[in-house]
PDB file of C-alpha atoms in Angstrom:
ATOM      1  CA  UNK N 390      10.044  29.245   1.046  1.00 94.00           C
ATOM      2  CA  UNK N 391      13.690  29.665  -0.057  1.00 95.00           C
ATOM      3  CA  UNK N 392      15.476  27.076  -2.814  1.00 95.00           C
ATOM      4  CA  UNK N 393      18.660  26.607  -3.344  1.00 94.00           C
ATOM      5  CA  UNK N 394      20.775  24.900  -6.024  1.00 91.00           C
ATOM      6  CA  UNK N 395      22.661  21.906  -5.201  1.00 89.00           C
ATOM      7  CA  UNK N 396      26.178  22.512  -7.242  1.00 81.00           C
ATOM      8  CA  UNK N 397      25.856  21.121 -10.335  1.00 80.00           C
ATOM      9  CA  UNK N 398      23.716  18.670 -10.559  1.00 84.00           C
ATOM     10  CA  UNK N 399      20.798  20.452 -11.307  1.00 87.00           C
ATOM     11  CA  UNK N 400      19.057  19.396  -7.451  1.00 92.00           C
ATOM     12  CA  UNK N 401      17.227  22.010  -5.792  1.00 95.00           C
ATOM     13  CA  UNK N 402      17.557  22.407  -1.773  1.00 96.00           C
ATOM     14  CA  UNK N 403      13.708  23.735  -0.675  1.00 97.00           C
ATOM     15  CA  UNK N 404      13.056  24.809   2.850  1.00 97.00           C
ATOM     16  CA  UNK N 405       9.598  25.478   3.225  1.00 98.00           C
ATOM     17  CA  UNK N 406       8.168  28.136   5.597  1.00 97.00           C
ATOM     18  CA  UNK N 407       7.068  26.005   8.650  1.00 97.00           C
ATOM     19  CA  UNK N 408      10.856  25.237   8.683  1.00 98.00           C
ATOM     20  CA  UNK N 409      11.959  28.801   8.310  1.00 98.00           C
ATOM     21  CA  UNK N 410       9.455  29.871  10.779  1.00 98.00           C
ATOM     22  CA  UNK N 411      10.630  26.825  13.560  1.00 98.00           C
ATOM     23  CA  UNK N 412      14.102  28.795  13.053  1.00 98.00           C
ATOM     24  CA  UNK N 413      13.336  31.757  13.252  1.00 98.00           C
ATOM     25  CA  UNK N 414      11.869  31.079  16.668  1.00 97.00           C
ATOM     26  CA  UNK N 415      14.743  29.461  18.142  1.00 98.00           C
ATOM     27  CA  UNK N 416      17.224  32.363  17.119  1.00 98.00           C
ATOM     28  CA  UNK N 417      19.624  33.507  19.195  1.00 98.00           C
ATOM     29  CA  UNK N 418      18.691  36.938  20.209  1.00 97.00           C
ATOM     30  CA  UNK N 419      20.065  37.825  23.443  1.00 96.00           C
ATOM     31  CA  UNK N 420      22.728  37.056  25.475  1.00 95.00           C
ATOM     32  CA  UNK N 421      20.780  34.924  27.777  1.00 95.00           C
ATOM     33  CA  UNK N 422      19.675  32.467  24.470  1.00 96.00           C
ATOM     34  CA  UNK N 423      20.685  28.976  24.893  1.00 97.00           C
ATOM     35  CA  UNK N 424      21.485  27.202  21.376  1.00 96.00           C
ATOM     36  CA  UNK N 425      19.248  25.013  20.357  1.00 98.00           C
ATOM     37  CA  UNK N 426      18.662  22.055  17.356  1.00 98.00           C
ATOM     38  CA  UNK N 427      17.577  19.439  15.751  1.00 98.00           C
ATOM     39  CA  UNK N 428      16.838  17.397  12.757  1.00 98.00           C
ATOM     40  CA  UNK N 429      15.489  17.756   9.193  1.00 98.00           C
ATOM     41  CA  UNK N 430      12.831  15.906   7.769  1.00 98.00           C
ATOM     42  CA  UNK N 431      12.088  16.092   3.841  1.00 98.00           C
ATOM     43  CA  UNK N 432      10.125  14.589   1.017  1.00 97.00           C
ATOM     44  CA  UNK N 433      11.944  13.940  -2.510  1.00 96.00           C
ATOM     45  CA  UNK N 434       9.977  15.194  -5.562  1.00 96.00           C
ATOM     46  CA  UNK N 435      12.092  14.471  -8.827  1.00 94.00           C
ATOM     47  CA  UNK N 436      15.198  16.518  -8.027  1.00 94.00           C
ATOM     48  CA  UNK N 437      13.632  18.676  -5.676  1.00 96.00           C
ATOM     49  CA  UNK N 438      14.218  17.970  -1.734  1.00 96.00           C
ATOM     50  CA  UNK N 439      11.601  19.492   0.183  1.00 98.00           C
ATOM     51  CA  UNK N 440      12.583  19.819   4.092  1.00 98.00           C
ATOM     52  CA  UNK N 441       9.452  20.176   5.141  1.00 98.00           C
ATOM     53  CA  UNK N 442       9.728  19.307   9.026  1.00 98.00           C
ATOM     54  CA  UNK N 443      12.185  20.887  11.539  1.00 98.00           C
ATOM     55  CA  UNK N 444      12.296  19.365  14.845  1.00 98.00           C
ATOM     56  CA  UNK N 445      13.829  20.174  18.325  1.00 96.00           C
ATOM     57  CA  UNK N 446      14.904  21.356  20.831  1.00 97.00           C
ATOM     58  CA  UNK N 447      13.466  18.810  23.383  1.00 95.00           C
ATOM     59  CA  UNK N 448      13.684  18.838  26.325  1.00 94.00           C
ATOM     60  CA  UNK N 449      15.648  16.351  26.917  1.00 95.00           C
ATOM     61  CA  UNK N 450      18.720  18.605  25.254  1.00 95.00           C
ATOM     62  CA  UNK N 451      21.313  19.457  26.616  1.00 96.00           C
ATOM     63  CA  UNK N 452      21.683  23.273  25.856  1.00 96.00           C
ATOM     64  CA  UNK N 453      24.155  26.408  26.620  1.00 94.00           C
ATOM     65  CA  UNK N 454      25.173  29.503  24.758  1.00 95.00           C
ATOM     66  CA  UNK N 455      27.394  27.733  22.785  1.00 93.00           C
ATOM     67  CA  UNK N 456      26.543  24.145  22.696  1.00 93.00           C
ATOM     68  CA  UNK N 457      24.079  21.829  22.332  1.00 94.00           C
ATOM     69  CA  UNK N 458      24.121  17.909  22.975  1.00 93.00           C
ATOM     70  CA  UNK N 459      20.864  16.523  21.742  1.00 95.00           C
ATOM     71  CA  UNK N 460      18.901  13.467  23.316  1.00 95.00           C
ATOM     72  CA  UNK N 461      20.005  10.766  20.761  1.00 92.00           C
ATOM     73  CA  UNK N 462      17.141   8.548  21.806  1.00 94.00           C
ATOM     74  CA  UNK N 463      14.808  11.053  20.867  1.00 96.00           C
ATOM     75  CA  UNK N 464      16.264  11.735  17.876  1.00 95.00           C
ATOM     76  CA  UNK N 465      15.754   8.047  16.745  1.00 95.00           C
ATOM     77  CA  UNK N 466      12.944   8.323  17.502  1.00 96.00           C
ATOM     78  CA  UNK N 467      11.468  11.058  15.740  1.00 97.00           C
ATOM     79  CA  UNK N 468      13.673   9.198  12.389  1.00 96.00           C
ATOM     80  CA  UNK N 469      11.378   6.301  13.037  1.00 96.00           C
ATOM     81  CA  UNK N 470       7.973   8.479  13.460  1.00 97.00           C
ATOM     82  CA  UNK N 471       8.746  10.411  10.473  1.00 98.00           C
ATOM     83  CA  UNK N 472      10.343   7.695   8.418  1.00 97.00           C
ATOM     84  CA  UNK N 473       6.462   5.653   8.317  1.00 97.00           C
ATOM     85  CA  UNK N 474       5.047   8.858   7.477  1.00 96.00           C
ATOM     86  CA  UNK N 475       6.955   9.066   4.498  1.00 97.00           C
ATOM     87  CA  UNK N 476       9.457  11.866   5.196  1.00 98.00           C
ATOM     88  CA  UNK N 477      13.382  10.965   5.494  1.00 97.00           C
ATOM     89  CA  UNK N 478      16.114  12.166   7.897  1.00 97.00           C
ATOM     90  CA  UNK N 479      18.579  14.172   5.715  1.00 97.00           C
ATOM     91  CA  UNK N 480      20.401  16.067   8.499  1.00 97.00           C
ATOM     92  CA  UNK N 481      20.736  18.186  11.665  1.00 98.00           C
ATOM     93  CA  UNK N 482      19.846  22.256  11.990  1.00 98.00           C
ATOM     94  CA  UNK N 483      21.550  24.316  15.427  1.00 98.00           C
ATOM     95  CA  UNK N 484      21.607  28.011  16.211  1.00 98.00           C
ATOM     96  CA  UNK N 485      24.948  30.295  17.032  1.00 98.00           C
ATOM     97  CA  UNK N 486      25.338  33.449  18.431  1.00 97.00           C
ATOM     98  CA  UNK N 487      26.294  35.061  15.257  1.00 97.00           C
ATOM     99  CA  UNK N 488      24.197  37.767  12.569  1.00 97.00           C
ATOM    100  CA  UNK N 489      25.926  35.350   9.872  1.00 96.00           C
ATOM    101  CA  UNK N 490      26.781  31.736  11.400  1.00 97.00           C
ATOM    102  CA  UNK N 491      29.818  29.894  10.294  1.00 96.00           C
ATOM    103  CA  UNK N 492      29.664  26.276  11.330  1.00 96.00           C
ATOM    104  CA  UNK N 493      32.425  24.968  13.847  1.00 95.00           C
ATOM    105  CA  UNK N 494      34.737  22.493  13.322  1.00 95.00           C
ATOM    106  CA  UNK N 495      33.188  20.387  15.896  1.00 95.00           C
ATOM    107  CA  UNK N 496      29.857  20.775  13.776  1.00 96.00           C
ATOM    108  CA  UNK N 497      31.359  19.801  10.704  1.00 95.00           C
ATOM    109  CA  UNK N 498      32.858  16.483  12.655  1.00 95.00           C
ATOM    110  CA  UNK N 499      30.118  16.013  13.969  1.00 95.00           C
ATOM    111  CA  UNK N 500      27.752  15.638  10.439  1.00 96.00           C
ATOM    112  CA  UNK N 501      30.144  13.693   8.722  1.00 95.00           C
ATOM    113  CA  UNK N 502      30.011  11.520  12.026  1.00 94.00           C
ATOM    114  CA  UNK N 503      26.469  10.737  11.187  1.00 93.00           C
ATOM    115  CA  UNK N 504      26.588  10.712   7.829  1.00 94.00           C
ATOM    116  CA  UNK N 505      29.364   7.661   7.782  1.00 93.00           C
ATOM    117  CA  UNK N 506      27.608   5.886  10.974  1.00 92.00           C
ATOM    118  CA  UNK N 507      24.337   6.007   9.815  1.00 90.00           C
ATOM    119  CA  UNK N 508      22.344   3.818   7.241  1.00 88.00           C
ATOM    120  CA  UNK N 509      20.673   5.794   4.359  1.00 89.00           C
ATOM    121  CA  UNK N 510      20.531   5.600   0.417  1.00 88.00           C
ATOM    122  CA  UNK N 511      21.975   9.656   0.659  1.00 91.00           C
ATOM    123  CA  UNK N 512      24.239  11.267  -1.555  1.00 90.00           C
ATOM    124  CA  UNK N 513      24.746  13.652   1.514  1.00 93.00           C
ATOM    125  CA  UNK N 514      23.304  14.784   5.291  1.00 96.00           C
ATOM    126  CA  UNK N 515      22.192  18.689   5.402  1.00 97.00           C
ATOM    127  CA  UNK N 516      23.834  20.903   8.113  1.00 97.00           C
ATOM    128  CA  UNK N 517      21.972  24.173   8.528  1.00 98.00           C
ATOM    129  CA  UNK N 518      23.149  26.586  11.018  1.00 98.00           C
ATOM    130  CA  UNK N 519      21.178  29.567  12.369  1.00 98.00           C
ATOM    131  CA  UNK N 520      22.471  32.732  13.354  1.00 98.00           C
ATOM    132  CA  UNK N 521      20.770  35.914  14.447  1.00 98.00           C
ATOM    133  CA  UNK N 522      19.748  37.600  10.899  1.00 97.00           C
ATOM    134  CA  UNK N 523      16.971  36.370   9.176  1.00 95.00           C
ATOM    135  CA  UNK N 524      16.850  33.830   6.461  1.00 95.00           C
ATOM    136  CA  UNK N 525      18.249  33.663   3.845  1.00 95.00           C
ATOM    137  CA  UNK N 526      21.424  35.851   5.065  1.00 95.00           C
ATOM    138  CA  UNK N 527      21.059  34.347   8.762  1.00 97.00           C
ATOM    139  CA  UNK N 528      21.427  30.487   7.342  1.00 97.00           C
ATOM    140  CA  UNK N 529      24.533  28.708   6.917  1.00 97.00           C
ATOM    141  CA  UNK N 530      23.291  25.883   4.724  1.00 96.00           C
ATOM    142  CA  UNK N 531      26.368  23.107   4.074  1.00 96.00           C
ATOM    143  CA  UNK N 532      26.214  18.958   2.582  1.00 95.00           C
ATOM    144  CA  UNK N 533      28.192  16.678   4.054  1.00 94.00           C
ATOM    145  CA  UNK N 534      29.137  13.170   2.672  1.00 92.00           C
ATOM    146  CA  UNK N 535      32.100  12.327   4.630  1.00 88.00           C
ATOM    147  CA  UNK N 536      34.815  13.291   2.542  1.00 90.00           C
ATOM    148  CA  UNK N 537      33.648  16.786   0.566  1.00 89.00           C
ATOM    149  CA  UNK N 538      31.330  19.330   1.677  1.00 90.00           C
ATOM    150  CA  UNK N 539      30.025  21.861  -0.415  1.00 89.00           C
ATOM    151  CA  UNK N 540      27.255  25.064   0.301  1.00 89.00           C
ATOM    152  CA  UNK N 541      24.221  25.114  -1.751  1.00 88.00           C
ATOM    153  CA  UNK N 542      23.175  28.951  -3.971  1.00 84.00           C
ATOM    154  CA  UNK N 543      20.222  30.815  -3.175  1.00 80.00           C
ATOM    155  CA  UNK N 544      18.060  30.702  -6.568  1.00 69.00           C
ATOM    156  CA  UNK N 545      15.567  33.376  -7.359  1.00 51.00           C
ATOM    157  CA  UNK N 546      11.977  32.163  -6.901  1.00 48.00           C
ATOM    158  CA  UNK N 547       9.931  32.194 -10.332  1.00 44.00           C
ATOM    159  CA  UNK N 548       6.150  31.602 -11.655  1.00 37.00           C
ATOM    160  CA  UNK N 549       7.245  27.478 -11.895  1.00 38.00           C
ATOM    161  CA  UNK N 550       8.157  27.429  -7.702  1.00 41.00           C
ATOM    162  CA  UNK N 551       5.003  29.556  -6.679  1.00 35.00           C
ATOM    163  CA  UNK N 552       2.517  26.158  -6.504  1.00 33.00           C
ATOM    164  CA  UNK N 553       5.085  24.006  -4.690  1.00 34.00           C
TER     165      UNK N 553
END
C-alpha cells in the first residue's frame, strides 16, 4: 500500500495493493499498448480514504495509444454496484505512454467535468494517471473540485499504517 497526505488538512490518500497491482497490469509497456481506465472505489475511515477497488478497462472501451473513451453506462453501473456495497465513487484512473505521466489538459477537463456534473457529498474527485515506472514514481495522483486542483505527498509508512 502507498499513503499519501492530502495538503493540509491532515487526510490521508491510501491506495491499497489490489489497486496498485490492477495498475500495474494495465501499464503501458510497449508500443503496441492501448491506454486503458477506469474508476476508483474507496471506503472512508476517519480521515483516511481507502481506494480499495480499481475497475476497468471493459470492454466496452473505447481504447488507442493515446486515448481512451470509457462506456459511460458501464461506469454507472459499476457506481451503483459498488455504492450498495458500501464503497463510493471518488474518481477516474487511465494509463499514458510515459515512465512519469503528466495528466493532459483534456484529462484535467475532463475530471472537473464530472466532478461539477455529478451528485456526491465530495470535497474532491481523484485523478490518477499511470505511466510506465512503477508506483509510487509511475503515478500521477491529482484532486479535482472544479475550481483548484492540488497533488497529494507520498508519506513514509510507519508501525501505526502496518494493520490497515
Amino acid at each position: 500500500m502507498i499513503i499519501f497526505a492530502i495538503g493540509n488538512s491532515g487526510q490521508e490518500l491510501i491506495l491499497h495493493d489490489r489497486v496498485l497491482d490492477h495498475f500495474k497490469r494495465h501499464r503501458q509497456l510497449t508500443s503496441k499498448s492501448a491506454e486503458a481506465g477506469g474508476q476508483l472505489f474507496a471506503r472512508f475511515e476517519g480521515y483516511q480514504i481507502h481506494v480499495v477497488e480499481a475497475t476497468g478497462p471493459h470492454q466496452e472501451d473505447k481504447r488507442g495509444r493515446f486515448s481512451f473513451l470509457p462506456n459511460r453506462n458501464k461506469e454507472q453501473r459499476d457506481i451503483d454496484n459498488f455504492y450498495r456495497n458500501g464503497l463510493i465513487f471518488i474518481g477516474d484512473w487511465h494509463t499514458h505512454p510515459q515512465d512519469i505521466p503528466v495528466p493532459s489538459v483534456t484529462d484535467i477537463a475532463s475530471i472537473t467535468d464530472c466532478f461539477r456534473k455529478s451528485q456526491h457529498n465530495l470535497y474532491a474527485f481523484v485523478l490518477i494517471v499511470v505511466g510506465r515506472r512503477e508506483a509510487p514514481e509511475g503515478l500521477n495522483i491529482s484532486l479535482h473540485n472544479g475550481t483548484e486542483m492540488w497533488t497529494p505527498q507520498t508519506e513514509e509508512v510507519n508501525d501505526r499504517h502496518s494493520s490497515i
